[in-house]
Amino acid sequence: MKLLHKDIEKDNAGQVTLVPEEAEDMWHTYNLLQVGDSLRASTIRKVQTESPTGSVGSSRVRTTLTLCVETIDFDSQACQLRVKGTNIEENQYVKMGAYHTIELELNRKFTLAKKSWDSVVLDRIDQACDPAQKADVAAVVMQEGLANVVLVTPAMTLLRAKVEVTIPRKRKGSCTQHEKALERFYEAVMQAILRHINFDVVKCILVASPGFVKDQFITYLFKEAVRQDNKVLLENRPKFMLVHSSSGHKYSLKEILCDPTVTSRLSDTKAAGEVKALEDFYKMLQHEPDRAFYGLAHVEKAADALAIDTLLISDKLFRHQDVPTRSRYVRLVDSVRDNGGNVRIFSSLHVSGEQLTQLSGVAAILRFPIADLSEAEEDSSSEED
């Protein structure tokens, strides 16, 4: 993402002009947009024209519209973003108040204006425009007959390819069918890797499986690379890293990113940091439950007591359409930062973010233990009685 212009007043109203440069930037833009914002962007509109003879024709014209945002639709697989709203600026093709849907395009600038820019949204812009954030990881999570090729970016986990091949069982005295099917499977996974992984960007490729599937696959991969003289694979051999996983499903990615050997290799990626923070929270919940809180009310009480060391919060909560609810989450983040705590905003498109969402989307690791708040509330209510 490229920031072209930023103009924010003292009362936090203002506008920014951005250019999305890659598919992931659409996810950042989706998190910036809210109902009621105004979005100015280039779009195509079908316009009906009437000739002097009375015949009606239609043509598609490119024009720049300013919409008041009403609905936002994001397709996470294709990374496409459509924004529907009413036109709020005079235009020769579109009447004031007419509905239009803009599909934001890569490398075309757009201007987003808000009545109030809060700290979370401004942080999101800084994060999206920071080139150091692009420390990318790819993972091939596999078991016999099933492989998922996944890209782990700082903001999301993208399933790029799913390879499924039926592998017959070994027969008594004959393994040829089994071995042929395995070879077909490894070939399909190899093609998926070459097609979907950009070796110029990706720093590390994790190959994970239960048992020896990963070892057999890597042996096959580089034997084929030598046979086909595939320089891309041979030059990037050091980037491949073998890890154990319990299955070949996408959800095994979380346990792979928890592996200490992996975290040391990926220490500079945001995804690994999120997984570690969530693991620390679960450990704390197990061993010292008075220092691990989740749920908005409990976490807010802990923030009032200046007890929060690390706040874990899902970006899903900041997309809440109710402004008071959203500003409540923003206030919580600001108060933790002001008091010297760490704030980790989890992407809801990562496996770790999905897990945090199941814990209400907000959790905290505390500096010191606080007695269980529900017990304190019961005590106070019994005193009142």
C-alpha positions as CSV (number, residue, x, y, z in Angstrom):
1,M,0.0,0.0,0.0
2,K,1.2,3.5,-0.9
3,L,0.2,6.6,1.0
4,L,-0.1,9.6,-1.4
5,H,-1.8,12.2,0.9
6,K,-2.9,12.5,4.5
7,D,-4.9,15.4,5.8
8,I,-6.3,14.9,9.3
9,E,-7.5,17.9,11.4
10,K,-7.2,18.4,15.2
11,D,-10.7,17.1,15.7
12,N,-9.7,13.8,14.0
13,A,-11.8,14.5,10.9
14,G,-10.0,14.3,7.5
15,Q,-9.1,12.2,4.5
16,V,-6.3,10.0,3.2
17,T,-5.4,9.0,-0.4
18,L,-4.0,5.5,-0.8
19,V,-3.0,3.2,-3.7
20,P,-3.5,-0.6,-3.1
21,E,-0.5,-2.3,-4.7
22,E,-1.2,-6.0,-3.9
23,A,-4.2,-8.3,-3.1
24,E,-3.5,-8.1,0.7
25,D,-4.0,-4.3,0.7
26,M,-7.7,-4.9,-0.1
27,W,-7.9,-6.7,3.3
28,H,-6.3,-3.6,5.0
29,T,-8.8,-1.3,3.1
30,Y,-11.7,-3.5,4.2
31,N,-10.6,-2.9,7.9
32,L,-10.3,0.9,7.3
33,L,-13.8,1.3,5.8
34,Q,-16.9,1.9,7.9
35,V,-20.6,2.7,7.1
36,G,-21.0,6.4,6.8
37,D,-17.5,7.1,5.5
38,S,-17.1,8.8,2.1
39,L,-15.1,7.0,-0.6
40,R,-13.9,8.7,-3.8
41,A,-12.6,6.4,-6.5
42,S,-12.5,5.7,-10.2
43,T,-15.2,3.3,-11.4
44,I,-17.1,2.2,-14.5
45,R,-20.8,3.1,-14.9
46,K,-23.2,1.9,-17.6
47,V,-24.8,5.0,-19.1
48,Q,-27.9,5.2,-21.3
49,T,-27.8,7.7,-24.2
50,E,-30.6,8.8,-26.4
51,S,-29.9,9.9,-30.0
52,P,-31.8,12.7,-31.7
53,T,-33.9,10.1,-33.5
54,G,-35.1,8.7,-30.2
55,S,-33.2,5.4,-30.3
56,V,-31.6,4.4,-26.9
57,G,-28.1,3.0,-26.6
58,S,-25.9,2.2,-23.6
59,S,-22.2,2.5,-23.1
60,R,-19.8,1.9,-20.3
61,V,-17.8,5.0,-19.2
62,R,-15.1,5.5,-16.6
63,T,-15.8,8.2,-14.1
64,T,-14.8,9.2,-10.6
65,L,-17.5,9.1,-8.0
66,T,-17.8,10.0,-4.3
67,L,-20.0,7.6,-2.4
68,C,-21.4,7.6,1.2
69,V,-20.6,4.0,2.2
70,E,-23.6,1.8,3.0
71,T,-22.4,-1.8,2.5
72,I,-18.9,-3.3,2.3
73,D,-18.4,-6.8,0.7
74,F,-15.0,-8.5,0.9
75,D,-14.2,-11.8,-0.8
76,S,-11.3,-13.3,1.2
77,Q,-10.4,-15.9,-1.4
78,A,-10.2,-13.6,-4.4
79,C,-9.2,-10.5,-2.3
80,Q,-11.8,-8.4,-4.0
81,L,-13.5,-5.5,-2.3
82,R,-16.9,-4.0,-3.4
83,V,-18.3,-0.9,-1.7
84,K,-22.0,0.1,-2.3
85,G,-23.4,3.5,-1.5
86,T,-25.1,6.7,-2.7
87,N,-23.5,9.4,-4.8
88,I,-22.9,12.6,-2.8
89,E,-21.1,14.7,-5.4
90,E,-22.5,16.1,-8.6
91,N,-21.5,14.1,-11.6
92,Q,-22.4,14.3,-15.3
93,Y,-23.3,10.6,-15.5
94,V,-24.7,9.8,-12.1
95,K,-27.4,11.7,-10.2
96,M,-27.1,12.8,-6.6
97,G,-28.4,10.1,-4.3
98,A,-28.2,7.4,-7.0
99,Y,-26.8,4.0,-5.9
100,H,-23.5,2.7,-7.2
101,T,-21.1,-0.1,-6.4
102,I,-17.4,0.6,-6.7
103,E,-15.0,-2.4,-7.0
104,L,-11.7,-1.1,-5.8
105,E,-8.9,-1.9,-8.2
106,L,-5.2,-2.5,-7.7
107,N,-2.8,0.4,-8.5
108,R,-5.8,2.9,-8.8
109,K,-5.9,5.5,-6.0
110,F,-8.9,6.1,-3.8
111,T,-9.6,8.8,-1.2
112,L,-11.2,7.9,2.1
113,A,-12.8,10.6,4.3
114,K,-14.0,10.0,7.9
115,K,-15.6,12.2,10.5
116,S,-13.3,10.7,13.1
117,W,-9.9,8.8,12.5
118,D,-9.1,6.8,15.7
119,S,-5.7,5.4,16.7
120,V,-6.5,1.8,15.6
121,V,-7.3,2.9,12.0
122,L,-4.2,5.2,11.7
123,D,-2.0,2.2,13.0
124,R,-3.6,0.0,10.3
125,I,-2.5,2.6,7.6
126,D,1.1,2.7,9.0
127,Q,1.2,-1.1,9.1
128,A,-0.1,-1.5,5.5
129,C,2.3,1.1,4.2
130,D,5.4,-0.4,6.0
131,P,7.4,-2.4,3.5
132,A,9.2,-4.3,6.4
133,Q,5.8,-6.0,7.1
134,K,6.1,-8.2,4.0
135,A,8.2,-10.9,5.7
136,D,6.2,-13.7,4.2
137,V,6.0,-17.4,4.9
138,A,4.6,-20.3,2.8
139,A,3.5,-23.6,4.2
140,V,2.7,-27.0,2.7
141,V,0.6,-28.9,5.2
142,M,0.2,-32.5,4.0
143,Q,-0.7,-36.1,4.7
144,E,-1.0,-39.0,2.3
145,G,-3.4,-37.9,-0.4
146,L,-4.1,-34.4,1.0
147,A,-2.0,-31.2,0.8
148,N,-2.8,-27.6,1.5
149,V,-0.5,-24.9,0.0
150,V,-0.9,-21.8,2.3
151,L,0.6,-18.3,2.2
152,V,1.0,-16.8,5.7
153,T,1.2,-13.0,5.2
154,P,1.4,-10.5,8.1
155,A,-2.4,-9.9,7.9
156,M,-4.0,-13.1,6.7
157,T,-3.6,-16.8,6.0
158,L,-4.5,-17.5,2.3
159,L,-5.2,-21.0,1.1
160,R,-3.7,-21.0,-2.3
161,A,-4.2,-24.6,-3.4
162,K,-5.7,-27.8,-2.1
163,V,-4.4,-31.1,-3.6
164,E,-6.4,-34.2,-3.1
165,V,-5.5,-37.6,-4.7
166,T,-7.0,-41.0,-3.8
167,I,-4.2,-43.3,-2.8
168,P,-5.0,-47.1,-2.8
169,R,-3.7,-49.2,0.1
170,K,-0.7,-51.5,-0.3
171,R,-1.8,-54.9,-1.5
172,K,-0.2,-58.1,-0.4
173,G,2.8,-58.8,-2.7
174,S,2.2,-55.6,-4.8
175,C,2.7,-52.0,-4.0
176,T,2.8,-50.6,-7.5
177,Q,-0.7,-49.0,-7.5
178,H,0.1,-47.3,-4.1
179,E,3.5,-46.0,-5.3
180,K,2.1,-44.7,-8.6
181,A,-0.6,-42.8,-6.8
182,L,1.9,-41.4,-4.4
183,E,4.1,-40.2,-7.3
184,R,1.0,-38.5,-8.9
185,F,0.2,-36.8,-5.6
186,Y,3.8,-35.5,-5.1
187,E,3.8,-34.3,-8.7
188,A,0.6,-32.3,-8.1
189,V,1.9,-30.8,-4.9
190,M,5.2,-29.8,-6.7
191,Q,3.2,-28.1,-9.5
192,A,1.1,-26.3,-6.9
193,I,4.2,-25.0,-5.1
194,L,5.8,-23.7,-8.4
195,R,2.5,-22.1,-9.4
196,H,1.6,-20.4,-6.2
197,I,4.8,-19.6,-4.3
198,N,6.8,-16.5,-5.3
199,F,10.3,-17.4,-4.2
200,D,11.5,-13.8,-4.5
201,V,9.2,-12.7,-1.7
202,V,8.8,-15.8,0.5
203,K,11.6,-16.2,3.1
204,C,10.7,-19.7,4.4
205,I,8.6,-22.6,3.1
206,L,7.4,-24.9,5.9
207,V,6.7,-28.5,4.8
208,A,4.7,-30.2,7.5
209,S,3.1,-33.7,7.8
210,P,2.6,-36.6,10.3
211,G,5.1,-39.4,9.9
212,F,7.5,-39.5,7.0
213,V,5.3,-38.0,4.2
214,K,7.3,-34.7,4.3
215,D,10.7,-36.5,4.0
216,Q,9.5,-38.6,1.1
217,F,8.0,-35.5,-0.6
218,I,11.2,-33.4,-0.2
219,T,13.3,-36.3,-1.6
220,Y,11.0,-36.6,-4.6
221,L,10.9,-32.8,-5.1
222,F,14.6,-32.2,-5.3
223,K,15.2,-35.5,-7.3
224,E,12.7,-34.1,-9.9
225,A,14.2,-30.6,-9.7
226,V,17.6,-32.1,-10.6
227,R,16.1,-34.2,-13.4
228,Q,14.2,-31.3,-14.9
229,D,17.0,-28.8,-14.1
230,N,14.6,-26.6,-12.3
231,K,16.9,-23.7,-11.1
232,V,14.2,-22.0,-9.0
233,L,13.8,-25.0,-6.7
234,L,17.5,-25.8,-6.5
235,E,18.5,-22.2,-5.7
236,N,15.9,-22.0,-3.0
237,R,16.6,-25.3,-1.3
238,P,17.8,-23.7,2.0
239,K,14.3,-22.0,2.4
240,F,12.6,-25.4,2.8
241,M,12.1,-26.5,6.4
242,L,10.6,-29.8,7.6
243,V,8.2,-29.7,10.6
244,H,5.9,-32.2,12.2
245,S,2.2,-31.7,12.2
246,S,-0.7,-33.9,13.4
247,S,-2.6,-33.8,10.1
248,G,-2.6,-32.3,6.6
249,H,-5.5,-29.9,7.3
250,K,-5.1,-26.1,7.3
251,Y,-5.8,-25.9,11.1
252,S,-2.5,-27.8,11.8
253,L,-0.8,-24.5,10.8
254,K,-1.3,-23.2,14.4
255,E,0.7,-26.0,16.0
256,I,3.4,-25.6,13.2
257,L,3.8,-21.9,14.0
258,C,4.1,-22.8,17.8
259,D,7.1,-25.1,17.1
260,P,10.2,-23.5,18.8
261,T,12.5,-24.3,15.8
262,V,10.0,-22.5,13.5
263,T,9.5,-19.5,15.8
264,S,13.2,-18.9,15.9
265,R,13.4,-18.9,12.1
266,L,10.3,-16.7,11.7
267,S,11.0,-14.4,14.6
268,D,10.4,-11.3,12.4
269,T,6.9,-12.3,11.2
270,K,3.7,-10.9,12.7
271,A,1.9,-14.3,12.4
272,A,4.5,-16.1,14.6
273,G,4.2,-13.3,17.2
274,E,0.4,-13.6,17.3
275,V,0.6,-17.4,17.8
276,K,3.1,-17.0,20.6
277,A,1.0,-14.4,22.4
278,L,-2.1,-16.6,22.3
279,E,-0.1,-19.6,23.5
280,D,1.3,-17.5,26.5
281,F,-2.3,-16.6,27.3
282,Y,-3.5,-20.2,27.4
283,K,-0.5,-21.2,29.5
284,M,-1.3,-18.4,31.9
285,L,-5.0,-19.4,32.0
286,Q,-3.9,-22.9,32.9
287,H,-1.3,-22.1,35.6
288,E,-2.4,-18.7,37.0
289,P,-6.0,-18.1,36.0
290,D,-6.1,-14.9,38.1
291,R,-3.6,-13.4,35.6
292,A,-5.5,-14.3,32.4
293,F,-8.8,-12.6,31.6
294,Y,-11.1,-12.7,28.6
295,G,-14.4,-11.1,27.7
296,L,-14.8,-7.3,27.3
297,A,-16.2,-6.5,30.8
298,H,-13.5,-8.4,32.7
299,V,-10.7,-7.0,30.5
300,E,-12.0,-3.4,30.9
301,K,-12.0,-3.9,34.7
302,A,-8.4,-5.1,34.5
303,A,-7.5,-2.1,32.3
304,D,-9.0,0.3,35.0
305,A,-6.8,-1.4,37.6
306,L,-3.7,-0.7,35.2
307,A,-3.1,-4.5,35.4
308,I,-2.8,-5.4,31.6
309,D,0.6,-6.4,30.4
310,T,-0.5,-7.7,26.9
311,L,-3.9,-7.1,25.3
312,L,-5.0,-9.6,22.6
313,I,-7.8,-8.2,20.5
314,S,-9.3,-9.3,17.2
315,D,-9.6,-6.9,14.3
316,K,-13.1,-8.2,13.7
317,L,-14.2,-6.1,16.7
318,F,-13.1,-2.8,15.0
319,R,-15.4,-3.5,12.1
320,H,-18.4,-3.2,14.4
321,Q,-21.0,-1.0,12.7
322,D,-22.3,0.5,16.1
323,V,-20.0,3.5,16.7
324,P,-20.2,3.6,20.5
325,T,-19.3,-0.2,20.7
326,R,-16.4,0.4,18.3
327,S,-15.1,3.4,20.2
328,R,-15.3,1.3,23.4
329,Y,-12.7,-1.1,21.9
330,V,-10.6,1.8,20.7
331,R,-10.6,3.4,24.2
332,L,-9.5,0.0,25.7
333,V,-6.6,-0.2,23.2
334,D,-5.5,3.4,23.9
335,S,-5.7,3.0,27.7
336,V,-3.5,-0.1,27.6
337,R,-0.9,1.6,25.3
338,D,-0.9,4.7,27.5
339,N,-0.2,2.6,30.6
340,G,2.8,0.9,29.0
341,G,1.1,-2.4,28.0
342,N,1.5,-4.3,24.7
343,V,-1.4,-4.5,22.3
344,R,-1.6,-7.3,19.7
345,I,-4.3,-6.9,17.1
346,F,-5.0,-10.3,15.7
347,S,-6.2,-10.8,12.1
348,S,-9.5,-12.7,12.0
349,L,-8.2,-14.4,8.8
350,H,-5.3,-16.2,10.7
351,V,-5.9,-19.4,12.6
352,S,-4.8,-17.7,15.8
353,G,-7.4,-14.9,15.1
354,E,-10.1,-17.5,14.6
355,Q,-9.3,-19.0,18.0
356,L,-9.3,-15.6,19.7
357,T,-12.7,-14.9,18.2
358,Q,-14.0,-18.0,20.0
359,L,-12.8,-16.4,23.3
360,S,-15.1,-13.3,22.6
361,G,-12.3,-11.6,20.6
362,V,-10.6,-9.9,23.5
363,A,-8.3,-11.3,26.1
364,A,-5.5,-10.0,28.4
365,I,-2.4,-11.3,30.2
366,L,-2.1,-9.3,33.5
367,R,1.0,-8.0,35.3
368,F,-0.3,-9.1,38.7
369,P,-3.1,-11.4,39.8
370,I,-6.6,-10.0,40.3
371,A,-9.2,-12.1,42.2
372,D,-11.9,-13.5,39.9
373,L,-14.2,-10.6,39.2
374,S,-17.4,-12.7,39.1
375,E,-16.7,-13.7,42.7
376,A,-16.2,-10.0,43.6
377,E,-19.5,-9.1,42.0
378,E,-21.3,-11.9,43.8
379,D,-19.8,-10.7,47.2
380,S,-20.9,-7.1,46.5
381,S,-24.4,-8.2,45.5
382,S,-24.7,-10.3,48.7
383,E,-23.6,-7.3,50.8
384,E,-26.3,-5.2,49.2
385,D,-28.9,-7.8,50.1
